[in-house]
């Protein structure tokens, strides 16, 4: 069983609204997005956001013709039906990633200040591929999804909890009101953000490009149900993966044991009427002698014969010399 493909299938069902049933009593995502827009305006008044932070905000809605439209800050409206990836359930909405979270890359940290091992008073340092090491300061405190923005694994998702340091290659995701952390973390993985990377030698992600990605958003209550369902499903996959690993180890052990039994003559019962191996070897030697006389093969420089003596020990005769080889016999 391909557990990686199974994990991706679960995430795909989740992002399409097919993992858990919808509840008509849930508050529609449209109301949630409106509340987030109000939160942004309040943050703007409090100085927590700047106008440039919301200048690209849009509203995606369905028109009377059942097509998707996007309304921009200047009031213009554009039909984006061809850009919408797939249909979502009733109560869901399409939005841009910037509508549900803020993303900000961390600050650079000299390599010689990042230690590979934990030391007293240190904090995890996140880079483009997860934890790079440990440093003596932190620039974030809380629980966040971290998106790697640089390197071969850019677009990978990690979770940071507590105090930590985010470098310029780690994008810290801060959620707006009503967005469930567990759901959003899985959805970031499901979006496969690495496909938006640019650059061949050193792939990288632009925060602006990531924030522009379409996201299907369910009601807050359903987000919680989806996150919990994914949790349970992935735990089952972990068990399957472990059992798969254990089975592979057992198969290798069994093969080795079978071969060991076979080489020791313990795999099948011996038939008392069977021709002894000594007779077989004598026949082989006679056949070799015949081939030598015919010039088809050359005689071995050192021909040997192994036999068991009257003392029950094994001996090898090479030319005219005989020596005990008990210590060499398995």
PDB file of C-alpha atoms in Angstrom, residues 16-308:
ATOM      1  CA  UNK A  16     -12.748  19.469  -1.821  1.00  0.00           C
ATOM      2  CA  UNK A  17     -15.232  19.148   1.036  1.00  0.00           C
ATOM      3  CA  UNK A  18     -15.633  15.389   0.611  1.00  0.00           C
ATOM      4  CA  UNK A  19     -14.013  14.145   3.812  1.00  0.00           C
ATOM      5  CA  UNK A  20     -16.804  14.945   6.288  1.00  0.00           C
ATOM      6  CA  UNK A  21     -20.519  15.684   5.775  1.00  0.00           C
ATOM      7  CA  UNK A  22     -21.694  19.297   5.701  1.00  0.00           C
ATOM      8  CA  UNK A  23     -23.983  20.597   8.444  1.00  0.00           C
ATOM      9  CA  UNK A  24     -26.617  23.090   7.188  1.00  0.00           C
ATOM     10  CA  UNK A  25     -26.608  24.664  10.661  1.00  0.00           C
ATOM     11  CA  UNK A  26     -22.985  25.773  10.310  1.00  0.00           C
ATOM     12  CA  UNK A  27     -22.376  29.474   9.782  1.00  0.00           C
ATOM     13  CA  UNK A  28     -21.585  29.951   6.050  1.00  0.00           C
ATOM     14  CA  UNK A  29     -17.972  30.689   5.124  1.00  0.00           C
ATOM     15  CA  UNK A  30     -19.205  33.876   3.452  1.00  0.00           C
ATOM     16  CA  UNK A  31     -20.072  35.285   6.893  1.00  0.00           C
ATOM     17  CA  UNK A  32     -16.676  34.210   8.226  1.00  0.00           C
ATOM     18  CA  UNK A  33     -14.839  36.026   5.424  1.00  0.00           C
ATOM     19  CA  UNK A  34     -16.886  39.165   6.082  1.00  0.00           C
ATOM     20  CA  UNK A  35     -15.869  39.029   9.737  1.00  0.00           C
ATOM     21  CA  UNK A  36     -12.213  38.662   8.725  1.00  0.00           C
ATOM     22  CA  UNK A  37     -12.487  41.763   6.535  1.00  0.00           C
ATOM     23  CA  UNK A  38     -13.868  43.644   9.536  1.00  0.00           C
ATOM     24  CA  UNK A  39     -10.981  42.350  11.655  1.00  0.00           C
ATOM     25  CA  UNK A  40      -8.502  43.649   9.082  1.00  0.00           C
ATOM     26  CA  UNK A  41     -10.080  47.093   9.151  1.00  0.00           C
ATOM     27  CA  UNK A  42      -9.808  47.134  12.941  1.00  0.00           C
ATOM     28  CA  UNK A  43      -6.157  46.078  12.748  1.00  0.00           C
ATOM     29  CA  UNK A  44      -5.607  48.889  10.251  1.00  0.00           C
ATOM     30  CA  UNK A  45      -7.007  51.414  12.742  1.00  0.00           C
ATOM     31  CA  UNK A  46      -4.839  49.982  15.522  1.00  0.00           C
ATOM     32  CA  UNK A  47      -1.707  50.183  13.389  1.00  0.00           C
ATOM     33  CA  UNK A  48      -1.262  46.400  13.332  1.00  0.00           C
ATOM     34  CA  UNK A  49      -1.702  46.450   9.551  1.00  0.00           C
ATOM     35  CA  UNK A  50      -0.721  48.977   6.914  1.00  0.00           C
ATOM     36  CA  UNK A  51      -2.719  49.942   3.846  1.00  0.00           C
ATOM     37  CA  UNK A  52      -0.197  48.148   1.652  1.00  0.00           C
ATOM     38  CA  UNK A  53      -1.015  44.937   3.521  1.00  0.00           C
ATOM     39  CA  UNK A  54      -4.612  44.953   2.280  1.00  0.00           C
ATOM     40  CA  UNK A  55      -4.287  46.768  -1.046  1.00  0.00           C
ATOM     41  CA  UNK A  56      -4.564  43.493  -2.980  1.00  0.00           C
ATOM     42  CA  UNK A  57      -7.522  42.131  -1.002  1.00  0.00           C
ATOM     43  CA  UNK A  58     -10.471  41.022  -3.112  1.00  0.00           C
ATOM     44  CA  UNK A  59     -13.897  39.473  -2.648  1.00  0.00           C
ATOM     45  CA  UNK A  60     -14.785  36.334  -4.599  1.00  0.00           C
ATOM     46  CA  UNK A  61     -18.493  35.660  -5.038  1.00  0.00           C
ATOM     47  CA  UNK A  62     -20.996  33.848  -7.208  1.00  0.00           C
ATOM     48  CA  UNK A  63     -23.166  35.945  -9.485  1.00  0.00           C
ATOM     49  CA  UNK A  64     -26.808  35.385 -10.380  1.00  0.00           C
ATOM     50  CA  UNK A  65     -25.559  33.438 -13.402  1.00  0.00           C
ATOM     51  CA  UNK A  66     -23.873  30.994 -10.975  1.00  0.00           C
ATOM     52  CA  UNK A  67     -20.413  32.026 -12.203  1.00  0.00           C
ATOM     53  CA  UNK A  68     -17.535  33.113  -9.984  1.00  0.00           C
ATOM     54  CA  UNK A  69     -16.499  36.768  -9.942  1.00  0.00           C
ATOM     55  CA  UNK A  70     -13.772  38.693  -8.149  1.00  0.00           C
ATOM     56  CA  UNK A  71     -14.222  42.251  -6.906  1.00  0.00           C
ATOM     57  CA  UNK A  72     -11.063  44.350  -6.571  1.00  0.00           C
ATOM     58  CA  UNK A  73     -10.216  47.327  -4.338  1.00  0.00           C
ATOM     59  CA  UNK A  74     -10.947  49.822  -7.118  1.00  0.00           C
ATOM     60  CA  UNK A  75     -14.471  48.445  -7.517  1.00  0.00           C
ATOM     61  CA  UNK A  76     -13.853  46.574 -10.763  1.00  0.00           C
ATOM     62  CA  UNK A  77     -15.302  43.096 -11.124  1.00  0.00           C
ATOM     63  CA  UNK A  78     -13.862  40.276 -13.206  1.00  0.00           C
ATOM     64  CA  UNK A  79     -15.303  36.869 -14.092  1.00  0.00           C
ATOM     65  CA  UNK A  80     -12.828  34.217 -12.880  1.00  0.00           C
ATOM     66  CA  UNK A  81     -14.889  31.096 -13.556  1.00  0.00           C
ATOM     67  CA  UNK A  82     -12.096  29.630 -15.701  1.00  0.00           C
ATOM     68  CA  UNK A  83      -9.610  30.075 -12.843  1.00  0.00           C
ATOM     69  CA  UNK A  84     -11.648  28.283 -10.178  1.00  0.00           C
ATOM     70  CA  UNK A  85     -10.078  24.806  -9.704  1.00  0.00           C
ATOM     71  CA  UNK A  86     -13.248  22.889  -8.756  1.00  0.00           C
ATOM     72  CA  UNK A  87     -16.730  23.189  -7.274  1.00  0.00           C
ATOM     73  CA  UNK A  88     -17.113  23.303  -3.496  1.00  0.00           C
ATOM     74  CA  UNK A  89     -20.071  22.328  -1.267  1.00  0.00           C
ATOM     75  CA  UNK A  90     -22.890  24.615  -0.210  1.00  0.00           C
ATOM     76  CA  UNK A  91     -21.777  26.921   2.578  1.00  0.00           C
ATOM     77  CA  UNK A  92     -18.176  27.023   1.355  1.00  0.00           C
ATOM     78  CA  UNK A  93     -16.475  29.924  -0.428  1.00  0.00           C
ATOM     79  CA  UNK A  94     -13.472  30.509  -2.613  1.00  0.00           C
ATOM     80  CA  UNK A  95     -10.956  33.104  -1.502  1.00  0.00           C
ATOM     81  CA  UNK A  96      -7.279  33.917  -1.820  1.00  0.00           C
ATOM     82  CA  UNK A  97      -4.829  32.690   0.793  1.00  0.00           C
ATOM     83  CA  UNK A  98      -4.280  36.309   1.887  1.00  0.00           C
ATOM     84  CA  UNK A  99      -7.951  36.423   2.946  1.00  0.00           C
ATOM     85  CA  UNK A 100      -7.448  33.927   5.767  1.00  0.00           C
ATOM     86  CA  UNK A 101      -3.883  34.551   6.935  1.00  0.00           C
ATOM     87  CA  UNK A 102      -0.852  36.795   6.957  1.00  0.00           C
ATOM     88  CA  UNK A 103       2.544  35.504   5.852  1.00  0.00           C
ATOM     89  CA  UNK A 104       5.881  37.004   6.747  1.00  0.00           C
ATOM     90  CA  UNK A 105       9.391  35.680   6.204  1.00  0.00           C
ATOM     91  CA  UNK A 106      11.781  35.786   9.155  1.00  0.00           C
ATOM     92  CA  UNK A 107      15.183  37.445   9.418  1.00  0.00           C
ATOM     93  CA  UNK A 108      18.549  36.153   8.273  1.00  0.00           C
ATOM     94  CA  UNK A 109      20.936  34.653  10.795  1.00  0.00           C
ATOM     95  CA  UNK A 110      24.688  34.139  10.177  1.00  0.00           C
ATOM     96  CA  UNK A 111      25.515  30.450   9.793  1.00  0.00           C
ATOM     97  CA  UNK A 112      28.194  30.593  12.485  1.00  0.00           C
ATOM     98  CA  UNK A 113      25.530  31.639  15.003  1.00  0.00           C
ATOM     99  CA  UNK A 114      23.395  28.557  14.329  1.00  0.00           C
ATOM    100  CA  UNK A 115      24.511  25.556  16.372  1.00  0.00           C
ATOM    101  CA  UNK A 116      23.680  22.014  15.286  1.00  0.00           C
ATOM    102  CA  UNK A 117      23.011  20.829  18.842  1.00  0.00           C
ATOM    103  CA  UNK A 118      20.678  22.197  21.489  1.00  0.00           C
ATOM    104  CA  UNK A 119      22.395  24.211  24.210  1.00  0.00           C
ATOM    105  CA  UNK A 120      21.034  25.688  27.436  1.00  0.00           C
ATOM    106  CA  UNK A 121      18.923  28.757  26.780  1.00  0.00           C
ATOM    107  CA  UNK A 122      18.757  28.132  23.026  1.00  0.00           C
ATOM    108  CA  UNK A 123      15.754  28.210  20.684  1.00  0.00           C
ATOM    109  CA  UNK A 124      14.932  26.208  17.530  1.00  0.00           C
ATOM    110  CA  UNK A 125      15.937  28.016  14.343  1.00  0.00           C
ATOM    111  CA  UNK A 126      13.683  27.367  11.336  1.00  0.00           C
ATOM    112  CA  UNK A 127      14.987  27.607   7.795  1.00  0.00           C
ATOM    113  CA  UNK A 128      13.622  26.574   4.413  1.00  0.00           C
ATOM    114  CA  UNK A 129      13.474  22.856   5.252  1.00  0.00           C
ATOM    115  CA  UNK A 130      12.471  22.871   8.901  1.00  0.00           C
ATOM    116  CA  UNK A 131      14.744  23.205  11.934  1.00  0.00           C
ATOM    117  CA  UNK A 132      18.273  24.225  10.899  1.00  0.00           C
ATOM    118  CA  UNK A 133      19.702  24.219  14.395  1.00  0.00           C
ATOM    119  CA  UNK A 134      19.612  26.300  17.565  1.00  0.00           C
ATOM    120  CA  UNK A 135      20.298  29.960  18.336  1.00  0.00           C
ATOM    121  CA  UNK A 136      20.485  32.157  21.434  1.00  0.00           C
ATOM    122  CA  UNK A 137      17.472  34.368  20.602  1.00  0.00           C
ATOM    123  CA  UNK A 138      13.922  34.119  19.248  1.00  0.00           C
ATOM    124  CA  UNK A 139      11.747  36.310  17.035  1.00  0.00           C
ATOM    125  CA  UNK A 140       8.452  34.393  17.276  1.00  0.00           C
ATOM    126  CA  UNK A 141       6.378  33.047  20.144  1.00  0.00           C
ATOM    127  CA  UNK A 142       3.259  30.929  19.647  1.00  0.00           C
ATOM    128  CA  UNK A 143       2.014  28.137  17.414  1.00  0.00           C
ATOM    129  CA  UNK A 144       2.434  28.712  13.689  1.00  0.00           C
ATOM    130  CA  UNK A 145       2.560  26.911  10.374  1.00  0.00           C
ATOM    131  CA  UNK A 146       5.960  27.486   8.774  1.00  0.00           C
ATOM    132  CA  UNK A 147       6.275  27.400   4.988  1.00  0.00           C
ATOM    133  CA  UNK A 148       9.757  26.736   3.614  1.00  0.00           C
ATOM    134  CA  UNK A 149      10.414  29.247   0.847  1.00  0.00           C
ATOM    135  CA  UNK A 150      13.872  28.310  -0.395  1.00  0.00           C
ATOM    136  CA  UNK A 151      15.612  25.150  -1.532  1.00  0.00           C
ATOM    137  CA  UNK A 152      14.721  21.781  -3.016  1.00  0.00           C
ATOM    138  CA  UNK A 153      11.975  21.241  -0.427  1.00  0.00           C
ATOM    139  CA  UNK A 154      10.432  24.718  -0.672  1.00  0.00           C
ATOM    140  CA  UNK A 155       6.718  24.662   0.006  1.00  0.00           C
ATOM    141  CA  UNK A 156       7.098  22.106   2.804  1.00  0.00           C
ATOM    142  CA  UNK A 157       5.001  22.735   5.915  1.00  0.00           C
ATOM    143  CA  UNK A 158       6.282  22.529   9.490  1.00  0.00           C
ATOM    144  CA  UNK A 159       4.691  23.446  12.806  1.00  0.00           C
ATOM    145  CA  UNK A 160       6.547  25.638  15.290  1.00  0.00           C
ATOM    146  CA  UNK A 161       5.336  25.916  18.876  1.00  0.00           C
ATOM    147  CA  UNK A 162       6.631  28.168  21.624  1.00  0.00           C
ATOM    148  CA  UNK A 163       9.613  30.469  21.209  1.00  0.00           C
ATOM    149  CA  UNK A 164      11.681  30.027  18.058  1.00  0.00           C
ATOM    150  CA  UNK A 165      13.680  31.918  15.460  1.00  0.00           C
ATOM    151  CA  UNK A 166      12.481  32.120  11.850  1.00  0.00           C
ATOM    152  CA  UNK A 167      15.098  32.892   9.198  1.00  0.00           C
ATOM    153  CA  UNK A 168      14.450  34.659   5.903  1.00  0.00           C
ATOM    154  CA  UNK A 169      13.800  31.255   4.298  1.00  0.00           C
ATOM    155  CA  UNK A 170      10.974  30.415   6.723  1.00  0.00           C
ATOM    156  CA  UNK A 171       7.560  32.010   6.169  1.00  0.00           C
ATOM    157  CA  UNK A 172       5.525  32.382   9.362  1.00  0.00           C
ATOM    158  CA  UNK A 173       1.756  32.060   8.889  1.00  0.00           C
ATOM    159  CA  UNK A 174      -0.578  34.037  11.168  1.00  0.00           C
ATOM    160  CA  UNK A 175      -4.283  33.183  10.954  1.00  0.00           C
ATOM    161  CA  UNK A 176      -7.209  35.575  11.080  1.00  0.00           C
ATOM    162  CA  UNK A 177     -10.251  35.106  13.327  1.00  0.00           C
ATOM    163  CA  UNK A 178     -12.345  31.991  12.722  1.00  0.00           C
ATOM    164  CA  UNK A 179      -9.639  30.005  10.898  1.00  0.00           C
ATOM    165  CA  UNK A 180      -8.877  26.686  12.574  1.00  0.00           C
ATOM    166  CA  UNK A 181      -5.138  26.052  12.945  1.00  0.00           C
ATOM    167  CA  UNK A 182      -5.247  22.302  12.434  1.00  0.00           C
ATOM    168  CA  UNK A 183      -7.368  22.621   9.291  1.00  0.00           C
ATOM    169  CA  UNK A 184      -5.258  25.422   7.832  1.00  0.00           C
ATOM    170  CA  UNK A 185      -2.016  23.524   8.438  1.00  0.00           C
ATOM    171  CA  UNK A 186      -3.297  20.491   6.542  1.00  0.00           C
ATOM    172  CA  UNK A 187      -4.720  22.669   3.766  1.00  0.00           C
ATOM    173  CA  UNK A 188      -1.362  24.388   3.279  1.00  0.00           C
ATOM    174  CA  UNK A 189       0.089  20.917   2.706  1.00  0.00           C
ATOM    175  CA  UNK A 190      -2.782  19.958   0.390  1.00  0.00           C
ATOM    176  CA  UNK A 191      -2.185  23.063  -1.754  1.00  0.00           C
ATOM    177  CA  UNK A 192       1.278  21.712  -2.733  1.00  0.00           C
ATOM    178  CA  UNK A 193       2.817  25.156  -2.673  1.00  0.00           C
ATOM    179  CA  UNK A 194       6.078  23.884  -4.195  1.00  0.00           C
ATOM    180  CA  UNK A 195       4.426  24.000  -7.634  1.00  0.00           C
ATOM    181  CA  UNK A 196       4.459  27.797  -7.393  1.00  0.00           C
ATOM    182  CA  UNK A 197       8.246  27.877  -6.961  1.00  0.00           C
ATOM    183  CA  UNK A 198      10.483  29.614  -9.484  1.00  0.00           C
ATOM    184  CA  UNK A 199      14.135  28.980 -10.310  1.00  0.00           C
ATOM    185  CA  UNK A 200      15.726  25.681 -11.310  1.00  0.00           C
ATOM    186  CA  UNK A 201      19.088  25.565  -9.527  1.00  0.00           C
ATOM    187  CA  UNK A 202      17.721  27.037  -6.293  1.00  0.00           C
ATOM    188  CA  UNK A 203      13.892  26.896  -6.265  1.00  0.00           C
ATOM    189  CA  UNK A 204      12.198  29.628  -4.271  1.00  0.00           C
ATOM    190  CA  UNK A 205       8.722  30.826  -3.336  1.00  0.00           C
ATOM    191  CA  UNK A 206       7.533  34.407  -3.425  1.00  0.00           C
ATOM    192  CA  UNK A 207       5.319  35.300  -0.453  1.00  0.00           C
ATOM    193  CA  UNK A 208       3.222  37.494  -2.757  1.00  0.00           C
ATOM    194  CA  UNK A 209       2.629  34.538  -5.095  1.00  0.00           C
ATOM    195  CA  UNK A 210       1.679  32.231  -2.231  1.00  0.00           C
ATOM    196  CA  UNK A 211      -0.828  34.714  -0.830  1.00  0.00           C
ATOM    197  CA  UNK A 212      -2.471  34.899  -4.245  1.00  0.00           C
ATOM    198  CA  UNK A 213      -3.264  31.162  -4.340  1.00  0.00           C
ATOM    199  CA  UNK A 214      -6.960  30.177  -4.431  1.00  0.00           C
ATOM    200  CA  UNK A 215      -8.250  28.459  -1.291  1.00  0.00           C
ATOM    201  CA  UNK A 216     -11.645  26.762  -0.773  1.00  0.00           C
ATOM    202  CA  UNK A 217     -12.789  27.663   2.730  1.00  0.00           C
ATOM    203  CA  UNK A 218     -15.460  25.829   4.753  1.00  0.00           C
ATOM    204  CA  UNK A 219     -17.388  27.150   7.763  1.00  0.00           C
ATOM    205  CA  UNK A 220     -15.362  27.343  10.992  1.00  0.00           C
ATOM    206  CA  UNK A 221     -17.251  24.412  12.550  1.00  0.00           C
ATOM    207  CA  UNK A 222     -16.529  22.216   9.544  1.00  0.00           C
ATOM    208  CA  UNK A 223     -12.873  23.229   9.610  1.00  0.00           C
ATOM    209  CA  UNK A 224     -12.694  21.735  13.092  1.00  0.00           C
ATOM    210  CA  UNK A 225     -14.385  18.500  11.968  1.00  0.00           C
ATOM    211  CA  UNK A 226     -12.088  18.201   8.954  1.00  0.00           C
ATOM    212  CA  UNK A 227      -8.944  18.751  11.029  1.00  0.00           C
ATOM    213  CA  UNK A 228      -9.967  16.109  13.579  1.00  0.00           C
ATOM    214  CA  UNK A 229     -10.905  13.634  10.842  1.00  0.00           C
ATOM    215  CA  UNK A 230      -7.552  14.104   9.100  1.00  0.00           C
ATOM    216  CA  UNK A 231      -5.792  13.582  12.430  1.00  0.00           C
ATOM    217  CA  UNK A 232      -7.556  10.257  12.987  1.00  0.00           C
ATOM    218  CA  UNK A 233      -6.988   9.139   9.387  1.00  0.00           C
ATOM    219  CA  UNK A 234      -3.272   9.959   9.436  1.00  0.00           C
ATOM    220  CA  UNK A 235      -2.801   8.081  12.716  1.00  0.00           C
ATOM    221  CA  UNK A 236      -4.245   5.000  11.017  1.00  0.00           C
ATOM    222  CA  UNK A 237      -1.840   5.544   8.109  1.00  0.00           C
ATOM    223  CA  UNK A 238       1.063   5.749  10.576  1.00  0.00           C
ATOM    224  CA  UNK A 239       0.036   2.378  12.017  1.00  0.00           C
ATOM    225  CA  UNK A 240      -0.183   0.907   8.503  1.00  0.00           C
ATOM    226  CA  UNK A 241       3.242   2.342   7.644  1.00  0.00           C
ATOM    227  CA  UNK A 242       4.778   0.857  10.798  1.00  0.00           C
ATOM    228  CA  UNK A 243       3.167  -2.531  10.150  1.00  0.00           C
ATOM    229  CA  UNK A 244       4.433  -2.355   6.568  1.00  0.00           C
ATOM    230  CA  UNK A 245       7.967  -1.671   7.824  1.00  0.00           C
ATOM    231  CA  UNK A 246       7.729  -4.486  10.378  1.00  0.00           C
ATOM    232  CA  UNK A 247       6.435  -6.864   7.695  1.00  0.00           C
ATOM    233  CA  UNK A 248       9.330  -6.012   5.372  1.00  0.00           C
ATOM    234  CA  UNK A 249      11.799  -6.663   8.200  1.00  0.00           C
ATOM    235  CA  UNK A 250      10.108  -9.984   8.981  1.00  0.00           C
ATOM    236  CA  UNK A 251      10.239 -11.000   5.304  1.00  0.00           C
ATOM    237  CA  UNK A 252      13.977 -10.266   5.161  1.00  0.00           C
ATOM    238  CA  UNK A 253      14.524 -12.228   8.388  1.00  0.00           C
ATOM    239  CA  UNK A 254      12.415 -15.134   7.088  1.00  0.00           C
ATOM    240  CA  UNK A 255      14.333 -15.264   3.790  1.00  0.00           C
ATOM    241  CA  UNK A 256      17.636 -15.295   5.649  1.00  0.00           C
ATOM    242  CA  UNK A 257      16.394 -18.043   7.980  1.00  0.00           C
ATOM    243  CA  UNK A 258      15.144 -20.170   5.072  1.00  0.00           C
ATOM    244  CA  UNK A 259      18.467 -19.879   3.243  1.00  0.00           C
ATOM    245  CA  UNK A 260      20.329 -20.701   6.461  1.00  0.00           C
ATOM    246  CA  UNK A 261      18.201 -23.812   7.014  1.00  0.00           C
ATOM    247  CA  UNK A 262      18.659 -24.806   3.378  1.00  0.00           C
ATOM    248  CA  UNK A 263      22.448 -24.528   3.452  1.00  0.00           C
ATOM    249  CA  UNK A 264      22.560 -26.535   6.706  1.00  0.00           C
ATOM    250  CA  UNK A 265      20.355 -29.307   5.323  1.00  0.00           C
ATOM    251  CA  UNK A 266      17.542 -28.561   7.753  1.00  0.00           C
ATOM    252  CA  UNK A 267      14.917 -27.263   5.329  1.00  0.00           C
ATOM    253  CA  UNK A 268      13.643 -30.617   4.008  1.00  0.00           C
ATOM    254  CA  UNK A 269      13.933 -34.153   5.411  1.00  0.00           C
ATOM    255  CA  UNK A 270      16.747 -36.358   4.076  1.00  0.00           C
ATOM    256  CA  UNK A 271      15.821 -39.475   2.115  1.00  0.00           C
ATOM    257  CA  UNK A 272      17.871 -42.508   3.283  1.00  0.00           C
ATOM    258  CA  UNK A 273      17.647 -43.954  -0.225  1.00  0.00           C
ATOM    259  CA  UNK A 274      19.022 -40.805  -1.847  1.00  0.00           C
ATOM    260  CA  UNK A 275      22.409 -40.925  -3.561  1.00  0.00           C
ATOM    261  CA  UNK A 276      25.100 -39.610  -1.181  1.00  0.00           C
ATOM    262  CA  UNK A 277      26.688 -36.279  -2.106  1.00  0.00           C
ATOM    263  CA  UNK A 278      30.109 -37.974  -2.098  1.00  0.00           C
ATOM    264  CA  UNK A 279      29.012 -40.094  -5.054  1.00  0.00           C
ATOM    265  CA  UNK A 280      27.791 -36.970  -6.865  1.00  0.00           C
ATOM    266  CA  UNK A 281      31.131 -35.226  -6.289  1.00  0.00           C
ATOM    267  CA  UNK A 282      33.018 -38.295  -7.532  1.00  0.00           C
ATOM    268  CA  UNK A 283      30.928 -38.268 -10.702  1.00  0.00           C
ATOM    269  CA  UNK A 284      31.635 -34.538 -11.163  1.00  0.00           C
ATOM    270  CA  UNK A 285      35.379 -35.167 -10.775  1.00  0.00           C
ATOM    271  CA  UNK A 286      35.191 -37.928 -13.373  1.00  0.00           C
ATOM    272  CA  UNK A 287      33.327 -35.603 -15.764  1.00  0.00           C
ATOM    273  CA  UNK A 288      35.954 -32.873 -15.247  1.00  0.00           C
ATOM    274  CA  UNK A 289      38.749 -35.371 -15.941  1.00  0.00           C
ATOM    275  CA  UNK A 290      37.020 -36.343 -19.165  1.00  0.00           C
ATOM    276  CA  UNK A 291      36.742 -32.682 -20.241  1.00  0.00           C
ATOM    277  CA  UNK A 292      40.417 -32.119 -19.385  1.00  0.00           C
ATOM    278  CA  UNK A 293      41.475 -35.063 -21.575  1.00  0.00           C
ATOM    279  CA  UNK A 294      39.320 -33.664 -24.394  1.00  0.00           C
ATOM    280  CA  UNK A 295      41.074 -30.305 -24.028  1.00  0.00           C
ATOM    281  CA  UNK A 296      37.844 -28.489 -23.267  1.00  0.00           C
ATOM    282  CA  UNK A 297      38.963 -27.223 -19.842  1.00  0.00           C
ATOM    283  CA  UNK A 298      42.282 -26.882 -18.060  1.00  0.00           C
ATOM    284  CA  UNK A 299      43.239 -28.781 -14.957  1.00  0.00           C
ATOM    285  CA  UNK A 300      43.002 -26.822 -11.699  1.00  0.00           C
ATOM    286  CA  UNK A 301      46.410 -25.880 -10.336  1.00  0.00           C
ATOM    287  CA  UNK A 302      45.308 -27.044  -6.905  1.00  0.00           C
ATOM    288  CA  UNK A 303      42.667 -29.741  -6.884  1.00  0.00           C
ATOM    289  CA  UNK A 304      41.203 -30.606  -3.513  1.00  0.00           C
ATOM    290  CA  UNK A 305      38.995 -33.262  -2.014  1.00  0.00           C
ATOM    291  CA  UNK A 306      37.118 -32.696   1.254  1.00  0.00           C
ATOM    292  CA  UNK A 307      36.226 -35.753   3.313  1.00  0.00           C
ATOM    293  CA  UNK A 308      35.282 -36.847   6.800  1.00  0.00           C
TER     294      UNK A 308
END
